[in-house]
CSV table of C-alpha atoms in Angstrom, one decimal:
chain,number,residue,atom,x,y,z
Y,1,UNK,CA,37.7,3.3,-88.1
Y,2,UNK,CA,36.8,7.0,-89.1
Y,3,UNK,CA,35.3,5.4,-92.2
Y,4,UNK,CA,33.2,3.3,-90.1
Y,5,UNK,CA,32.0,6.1,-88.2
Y,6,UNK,CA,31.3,8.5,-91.0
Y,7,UNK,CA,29.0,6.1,-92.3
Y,8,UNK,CA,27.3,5.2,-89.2
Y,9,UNK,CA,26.7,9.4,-88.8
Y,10,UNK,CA,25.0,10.1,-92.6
Y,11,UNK,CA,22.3,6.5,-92.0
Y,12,UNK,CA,19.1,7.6,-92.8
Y,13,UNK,CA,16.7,8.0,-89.2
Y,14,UNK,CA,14.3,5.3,-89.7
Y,15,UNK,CA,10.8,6.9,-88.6
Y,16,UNK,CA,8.1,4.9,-87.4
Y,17,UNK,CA,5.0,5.2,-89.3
Y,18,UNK,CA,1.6,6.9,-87.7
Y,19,UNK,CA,-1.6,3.9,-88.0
Y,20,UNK,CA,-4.5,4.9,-89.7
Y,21,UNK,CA,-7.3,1.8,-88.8
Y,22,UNK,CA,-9.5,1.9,-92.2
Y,23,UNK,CA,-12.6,0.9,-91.8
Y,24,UNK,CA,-13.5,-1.7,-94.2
Y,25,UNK,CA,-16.8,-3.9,-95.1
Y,26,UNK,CA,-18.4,-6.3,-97.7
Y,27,UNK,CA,-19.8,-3.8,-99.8
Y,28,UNK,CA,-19.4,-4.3,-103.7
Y,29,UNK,CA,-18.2,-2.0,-105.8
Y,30,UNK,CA,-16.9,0.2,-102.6
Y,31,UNK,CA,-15.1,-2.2,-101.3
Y,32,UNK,CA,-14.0,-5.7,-102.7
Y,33,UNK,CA,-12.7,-7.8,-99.4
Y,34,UNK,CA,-12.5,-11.0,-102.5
Y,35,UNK,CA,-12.2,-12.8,-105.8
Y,36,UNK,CA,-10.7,-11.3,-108.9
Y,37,UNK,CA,-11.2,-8.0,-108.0
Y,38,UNK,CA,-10.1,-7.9,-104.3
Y,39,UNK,CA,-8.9,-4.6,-103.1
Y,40,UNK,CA,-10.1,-2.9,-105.9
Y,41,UNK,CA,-13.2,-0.9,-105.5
Y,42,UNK,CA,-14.1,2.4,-105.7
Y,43,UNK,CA,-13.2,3.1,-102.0
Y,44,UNK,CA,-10.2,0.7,-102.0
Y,45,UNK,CA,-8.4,2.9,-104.9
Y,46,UNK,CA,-9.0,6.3,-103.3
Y,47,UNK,CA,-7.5,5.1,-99.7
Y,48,UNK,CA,-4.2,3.4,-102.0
Y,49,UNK,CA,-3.8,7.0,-103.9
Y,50,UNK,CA,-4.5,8.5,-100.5
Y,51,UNK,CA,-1.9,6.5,-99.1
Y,52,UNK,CA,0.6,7.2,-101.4
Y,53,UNK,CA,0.2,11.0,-101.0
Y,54,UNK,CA,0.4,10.4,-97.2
Y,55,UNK,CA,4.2,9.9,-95.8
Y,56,UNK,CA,4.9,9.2,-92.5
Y,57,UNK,CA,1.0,7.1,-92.6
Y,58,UNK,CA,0.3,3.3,-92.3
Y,59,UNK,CA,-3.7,1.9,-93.5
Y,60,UNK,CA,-4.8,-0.8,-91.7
Y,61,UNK,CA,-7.8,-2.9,-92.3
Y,62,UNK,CA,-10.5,-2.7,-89.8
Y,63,UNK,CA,-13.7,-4.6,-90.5
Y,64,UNK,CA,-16.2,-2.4,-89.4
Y,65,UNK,CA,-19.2,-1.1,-90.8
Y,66,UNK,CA,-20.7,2.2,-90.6
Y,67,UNK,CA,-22.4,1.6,-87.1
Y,68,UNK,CA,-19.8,-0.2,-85.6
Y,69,UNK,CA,-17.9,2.8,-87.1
Y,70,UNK,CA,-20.0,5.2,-84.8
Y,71,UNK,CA,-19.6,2.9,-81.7
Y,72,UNK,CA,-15.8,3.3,-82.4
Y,73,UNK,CA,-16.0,7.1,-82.5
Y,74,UNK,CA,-18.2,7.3,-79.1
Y,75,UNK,CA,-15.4,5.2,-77.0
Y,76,UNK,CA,-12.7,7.7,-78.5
Y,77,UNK,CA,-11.0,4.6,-80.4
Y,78,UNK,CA,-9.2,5.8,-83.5
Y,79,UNK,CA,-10.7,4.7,-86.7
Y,80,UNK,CA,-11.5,6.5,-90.0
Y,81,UNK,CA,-14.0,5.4,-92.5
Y,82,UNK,CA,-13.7,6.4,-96.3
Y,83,UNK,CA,-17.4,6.3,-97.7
Y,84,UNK,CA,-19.2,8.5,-94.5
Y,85,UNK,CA,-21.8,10.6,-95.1
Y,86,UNK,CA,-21.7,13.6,-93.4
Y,87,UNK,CA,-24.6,13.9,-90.5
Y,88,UNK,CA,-25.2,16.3,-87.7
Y,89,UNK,CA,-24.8,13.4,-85.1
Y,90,UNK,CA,-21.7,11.8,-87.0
Y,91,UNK,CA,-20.3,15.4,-86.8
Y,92,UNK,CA,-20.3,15.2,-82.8
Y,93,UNK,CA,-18.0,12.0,-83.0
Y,94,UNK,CA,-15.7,12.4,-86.2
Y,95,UNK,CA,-13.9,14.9,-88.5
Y,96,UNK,CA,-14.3,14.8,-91.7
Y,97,UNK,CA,-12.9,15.5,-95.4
Y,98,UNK,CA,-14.5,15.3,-98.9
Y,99,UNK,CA,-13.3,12.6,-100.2
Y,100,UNK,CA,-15.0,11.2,-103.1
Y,101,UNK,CA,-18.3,12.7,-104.9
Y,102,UNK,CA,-20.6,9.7,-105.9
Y,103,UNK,CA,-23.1,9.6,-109.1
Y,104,UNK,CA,-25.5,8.2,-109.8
Y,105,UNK,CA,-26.8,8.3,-106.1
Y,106,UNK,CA,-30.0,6.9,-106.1
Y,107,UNK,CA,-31.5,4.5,-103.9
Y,108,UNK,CA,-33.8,1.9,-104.9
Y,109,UNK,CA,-36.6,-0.3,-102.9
Y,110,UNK,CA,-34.6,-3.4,-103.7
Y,111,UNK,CA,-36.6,-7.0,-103.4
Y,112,UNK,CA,-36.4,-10.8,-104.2
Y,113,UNK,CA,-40.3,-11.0,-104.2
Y,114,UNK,CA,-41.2,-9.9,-107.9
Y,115,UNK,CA,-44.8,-9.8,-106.9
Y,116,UNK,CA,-44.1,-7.1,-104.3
Y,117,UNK,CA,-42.7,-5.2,-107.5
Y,118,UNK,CA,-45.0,-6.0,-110.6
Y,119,UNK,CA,-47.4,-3.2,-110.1
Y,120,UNK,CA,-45.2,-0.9,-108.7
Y,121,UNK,CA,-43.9,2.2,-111.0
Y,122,UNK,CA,-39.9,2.8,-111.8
Y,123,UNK,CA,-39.9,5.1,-109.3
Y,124,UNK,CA,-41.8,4.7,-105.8
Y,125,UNK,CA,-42.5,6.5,-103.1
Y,126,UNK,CA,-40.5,4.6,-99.4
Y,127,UNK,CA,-42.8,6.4,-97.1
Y,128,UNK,CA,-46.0,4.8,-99.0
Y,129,UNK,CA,-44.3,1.4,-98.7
Y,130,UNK,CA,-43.5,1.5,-95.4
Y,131,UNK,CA,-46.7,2.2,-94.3
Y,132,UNK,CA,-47.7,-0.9,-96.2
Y,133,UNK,CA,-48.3,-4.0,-93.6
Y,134,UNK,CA,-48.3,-6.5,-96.2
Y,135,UNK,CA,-44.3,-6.2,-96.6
Y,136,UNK,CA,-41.3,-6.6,-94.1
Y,137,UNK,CA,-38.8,-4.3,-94.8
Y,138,UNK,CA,-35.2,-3.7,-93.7
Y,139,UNK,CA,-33.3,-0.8,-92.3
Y,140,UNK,CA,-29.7,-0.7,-90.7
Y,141,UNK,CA,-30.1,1.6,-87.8
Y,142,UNK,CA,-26.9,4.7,-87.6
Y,143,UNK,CA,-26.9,3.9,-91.1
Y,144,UNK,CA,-27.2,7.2,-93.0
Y,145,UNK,CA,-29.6,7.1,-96.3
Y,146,UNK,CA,-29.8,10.5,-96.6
Y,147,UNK,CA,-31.7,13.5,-94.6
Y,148,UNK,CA,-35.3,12.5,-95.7
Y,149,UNK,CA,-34.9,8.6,-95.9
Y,150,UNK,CA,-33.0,8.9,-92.4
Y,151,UNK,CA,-36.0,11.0,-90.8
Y,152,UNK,CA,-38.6,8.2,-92.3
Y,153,UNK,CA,-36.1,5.3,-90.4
Y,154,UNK,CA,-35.9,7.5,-87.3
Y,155,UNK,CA,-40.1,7.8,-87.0
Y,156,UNK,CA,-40.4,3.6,-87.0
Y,157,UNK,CA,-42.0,2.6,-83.8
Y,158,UNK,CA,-41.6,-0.7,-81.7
Y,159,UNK,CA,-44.9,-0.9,-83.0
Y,160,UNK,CA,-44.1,-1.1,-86.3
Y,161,UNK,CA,-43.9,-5.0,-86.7
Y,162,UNK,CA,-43.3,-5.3,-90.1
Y,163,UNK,CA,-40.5,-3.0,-90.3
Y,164,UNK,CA,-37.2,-4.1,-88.9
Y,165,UNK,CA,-33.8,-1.8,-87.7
Y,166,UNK,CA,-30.7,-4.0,-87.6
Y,167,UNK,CA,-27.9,-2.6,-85.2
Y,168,UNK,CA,-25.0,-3.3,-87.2
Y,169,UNK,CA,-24.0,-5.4,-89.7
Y,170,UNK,CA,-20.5,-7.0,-89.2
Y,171,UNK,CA,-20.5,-9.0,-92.1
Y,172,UNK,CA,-20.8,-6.2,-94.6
Y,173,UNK,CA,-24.1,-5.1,-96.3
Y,174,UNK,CA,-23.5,-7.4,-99.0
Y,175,UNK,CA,-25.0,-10.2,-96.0
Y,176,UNK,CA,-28.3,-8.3,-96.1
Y,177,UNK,CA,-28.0,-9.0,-99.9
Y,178,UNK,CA,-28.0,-12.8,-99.3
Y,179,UNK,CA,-30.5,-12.8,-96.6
Y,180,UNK,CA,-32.7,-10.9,-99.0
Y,181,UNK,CA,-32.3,-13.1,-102.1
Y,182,UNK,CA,-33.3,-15.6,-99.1
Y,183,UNK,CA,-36.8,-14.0,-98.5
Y,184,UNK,CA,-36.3,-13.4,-95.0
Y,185,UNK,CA,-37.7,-10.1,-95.7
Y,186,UNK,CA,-39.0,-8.7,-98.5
Y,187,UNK,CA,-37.4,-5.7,-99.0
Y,188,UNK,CA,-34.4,-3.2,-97.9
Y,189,UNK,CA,-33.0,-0.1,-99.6
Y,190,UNK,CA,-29.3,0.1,-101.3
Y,191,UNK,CA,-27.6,1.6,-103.3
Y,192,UNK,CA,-28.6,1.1,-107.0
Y,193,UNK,CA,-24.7,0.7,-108.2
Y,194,UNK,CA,-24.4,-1.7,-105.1
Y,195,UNK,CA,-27.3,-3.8,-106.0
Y,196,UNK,CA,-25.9,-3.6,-109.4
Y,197,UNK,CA,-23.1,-5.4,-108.4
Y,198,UNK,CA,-24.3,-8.4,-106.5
Y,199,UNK,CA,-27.0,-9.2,-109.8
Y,200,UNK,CA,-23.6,-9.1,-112.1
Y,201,UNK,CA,-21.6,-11.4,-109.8
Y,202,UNK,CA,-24.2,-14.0,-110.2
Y,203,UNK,CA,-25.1,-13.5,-113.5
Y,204,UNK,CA,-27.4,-14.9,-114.9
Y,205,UNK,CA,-29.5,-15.5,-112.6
Y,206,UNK,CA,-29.8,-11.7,-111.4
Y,207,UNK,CA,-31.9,-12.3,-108.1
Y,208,UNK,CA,-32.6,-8.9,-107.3
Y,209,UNK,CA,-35.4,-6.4,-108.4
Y,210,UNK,CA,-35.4,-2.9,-107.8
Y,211,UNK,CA,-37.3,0.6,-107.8
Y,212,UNK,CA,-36.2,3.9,-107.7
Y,213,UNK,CA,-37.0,5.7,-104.3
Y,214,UNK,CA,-38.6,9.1,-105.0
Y,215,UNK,CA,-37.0,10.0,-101.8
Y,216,UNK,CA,-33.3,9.6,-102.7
Y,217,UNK,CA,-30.5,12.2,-103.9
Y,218,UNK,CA,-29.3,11.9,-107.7
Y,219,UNK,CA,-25.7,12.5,-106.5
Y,220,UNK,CA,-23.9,12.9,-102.6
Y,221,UNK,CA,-20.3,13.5,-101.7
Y,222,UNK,CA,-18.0,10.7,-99.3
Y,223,UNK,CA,-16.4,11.7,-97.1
Y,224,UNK,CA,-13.0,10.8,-95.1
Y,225,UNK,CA,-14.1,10.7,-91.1
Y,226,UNK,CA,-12.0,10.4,-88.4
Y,227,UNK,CA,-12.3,10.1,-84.7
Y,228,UNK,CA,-12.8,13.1,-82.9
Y,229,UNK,CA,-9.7,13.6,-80.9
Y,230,UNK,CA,-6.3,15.1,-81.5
Y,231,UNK,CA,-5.4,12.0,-83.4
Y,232,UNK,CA,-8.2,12.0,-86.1
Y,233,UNK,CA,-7.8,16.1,-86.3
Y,234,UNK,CA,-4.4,15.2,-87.4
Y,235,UNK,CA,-5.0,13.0,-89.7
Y,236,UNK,CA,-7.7,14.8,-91.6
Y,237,UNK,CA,-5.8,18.2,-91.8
Y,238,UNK,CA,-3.2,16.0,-93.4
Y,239,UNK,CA,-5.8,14.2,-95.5
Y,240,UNK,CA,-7.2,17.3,-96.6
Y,241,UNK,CA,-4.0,19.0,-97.9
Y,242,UNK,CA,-3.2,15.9,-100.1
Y,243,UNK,CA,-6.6,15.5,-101.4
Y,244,UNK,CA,-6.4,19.5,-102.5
Y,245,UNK,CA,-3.1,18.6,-104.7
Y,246,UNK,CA,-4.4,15.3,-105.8
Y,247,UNK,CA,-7.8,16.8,-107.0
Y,248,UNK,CA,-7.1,17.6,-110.3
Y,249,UNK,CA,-4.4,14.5,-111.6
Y,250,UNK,CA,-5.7,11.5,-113.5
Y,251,UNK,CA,-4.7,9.0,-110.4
Y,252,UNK,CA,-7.1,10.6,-108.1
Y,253,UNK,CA,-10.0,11.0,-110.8
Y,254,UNK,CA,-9.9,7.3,-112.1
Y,255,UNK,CA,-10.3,6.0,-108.6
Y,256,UNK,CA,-13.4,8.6,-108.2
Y,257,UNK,CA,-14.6,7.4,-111.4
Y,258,UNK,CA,-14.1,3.2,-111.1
Y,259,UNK,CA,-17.4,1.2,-111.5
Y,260,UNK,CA,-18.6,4.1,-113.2
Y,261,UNK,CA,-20.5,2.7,-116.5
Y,262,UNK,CA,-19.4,5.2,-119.8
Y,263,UNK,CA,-22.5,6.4,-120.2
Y,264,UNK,CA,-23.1,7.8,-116.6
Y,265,UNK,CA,-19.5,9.1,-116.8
Y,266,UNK,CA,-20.4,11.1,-119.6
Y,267,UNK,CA,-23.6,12.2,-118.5
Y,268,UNK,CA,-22.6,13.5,-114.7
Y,269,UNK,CA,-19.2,15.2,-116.5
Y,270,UNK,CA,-20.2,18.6,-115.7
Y,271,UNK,CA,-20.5,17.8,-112.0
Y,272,UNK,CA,-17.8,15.6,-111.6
Y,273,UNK,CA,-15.8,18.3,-112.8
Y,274,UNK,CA,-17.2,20.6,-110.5
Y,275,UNK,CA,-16.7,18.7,-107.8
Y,276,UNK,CA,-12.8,18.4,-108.6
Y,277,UNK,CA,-12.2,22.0,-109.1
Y,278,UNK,CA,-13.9,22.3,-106.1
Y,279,UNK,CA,-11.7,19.8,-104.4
Y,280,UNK,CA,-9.0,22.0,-105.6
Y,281,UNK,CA,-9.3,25.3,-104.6
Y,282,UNK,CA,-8.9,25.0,-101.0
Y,283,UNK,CA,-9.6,23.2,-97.6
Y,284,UNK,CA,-12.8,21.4,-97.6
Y,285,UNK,CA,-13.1,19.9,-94.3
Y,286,UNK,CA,-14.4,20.3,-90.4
Y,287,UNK,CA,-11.6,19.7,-88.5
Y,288,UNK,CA,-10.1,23.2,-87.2
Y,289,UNK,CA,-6.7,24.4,-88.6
């Protein structure tokens, strides 16, 4: 009997584990929701190593894309998205915490009408071609492309006919892909390692032609953003502290580094490195201590 009982009084205290919804969508080589390489994109290894530094937290998937995301964050519902850029109005909804710096960066004007392209240069200017009537193009509205691409979407008019802002986008942004390579418009902007991507998983046929936007940025960091409410504070301060230790191990950098061809690797070393050490050195975050 006193056996019994000493054993009963040294059982571990089983603690239940704090939720973290994870936002996730269709978006190769961010996130793989399929096939071979299911669960193993670029976003997909930093939340498993984020995980893992994270005791006492549960992921969960939520299918959600980056508006829906916002929508989310405006009713208070918790939610955190890994691959947020960081906005002035995102900043009123969410907290946030560098996660993962991204190169290349670049958008491209990205089209399954070659004759669009043909005379175009390799690198083009958006606000040109969205003054151009001749071509429908695109745009995910709450989407975030960047401070001047985002200023260009913002200044579309109802009377703007041939230019078209989808609200959200709950099959992922690999959908718009498909409609694209579908002609039902002839032309969106993406990511250039995104539209990479699709053209390899089809190879050969390679659908998709593309043009650098002038108006893009070489290089931008992701980050991890969280409701704004006690919850999300929580879990960024947390977030934050981990991603600090885990900056400078070979776990952390890998994921950071996935889908990232050799050559680019070697040629964005000095800022990938910077961007660790950086990551290092101390809280990089907005959610108050």
């Amino acid at each position: 009997m006193l056996l019994t009982l000493g054993w009963a009084q040294t059982s571990p205290v089983v603690t239940e584990k704090i939720t973290v919804p994870w936002a996730v969508t269709d978006w190769e080589p961010y996130y793989i929701l399929e096939g071979a390489n299911a669960k193993s994109g670029r976003v997909d290894r930093l939340r498993r190593v984020l995980e893992d530094h994270l005791k006492g937290y549960q992921f969960t998937d939520m299918y959600a894309d980056m508006p829906k995301t916002m929508e989310l964050w405006k009713l208070g519902k918790n939610i955190c998205s890994g691959s947020a850029l960081m906005t002035a109005e995102r900043e009123k909804l969410a907290y946030f915490s560098a996660l993962s710096f991204q190169v290349p960066h670049e958008y491209v004007l990205v089209t399954a009408n070659t004759k669009m392209v043909e005379d175009l240069p390799a690198e083009i200017s958006l606000k040109d071609i969205m003054k151009n009537k001749k071509w429908t193009g695109l745009f995910v509205k709450d989407r975030s492309y960047g401070s001047e691409i985002d200023a260009l979407v913002k200044s579309v008019s109802p009377r703007d006919k041939h230019l078209m802002l989808k609200k959200n986008v709950t099959e992922g942004y690999t959908s718009l892909l498909k409609m694209l390579e579908k002609k039902r418009f002839d032309y969106m902007i993406e990511y250039e390692a995104v539209v990479r991507a699709y053209n390899e998983k089809i190879f050969p046929a390679k659908p998709l032609a593309t043009r650098i936007v002038k108006e893009s940025y070489p290089s931008a960091v992701f980050y991890l953003a969280c409701t704004k409410n006690p919850w999300g504070r929580d879990v960024v301060r947390r977030a934050d502290q981990a991603l600090q230790k885990m900056a400078l191990t070979s776990e952390y950098q890998r994921a950071v580094e996935s889908w990232l061809a050799p050559d680019l690797q070697k040629k964005n070393r000095k800022l990938l490195d910077e961007f660790y050490q950086k990551r290092a050195k101390g809280p990089w975050m907005t959610a108050p201590w």
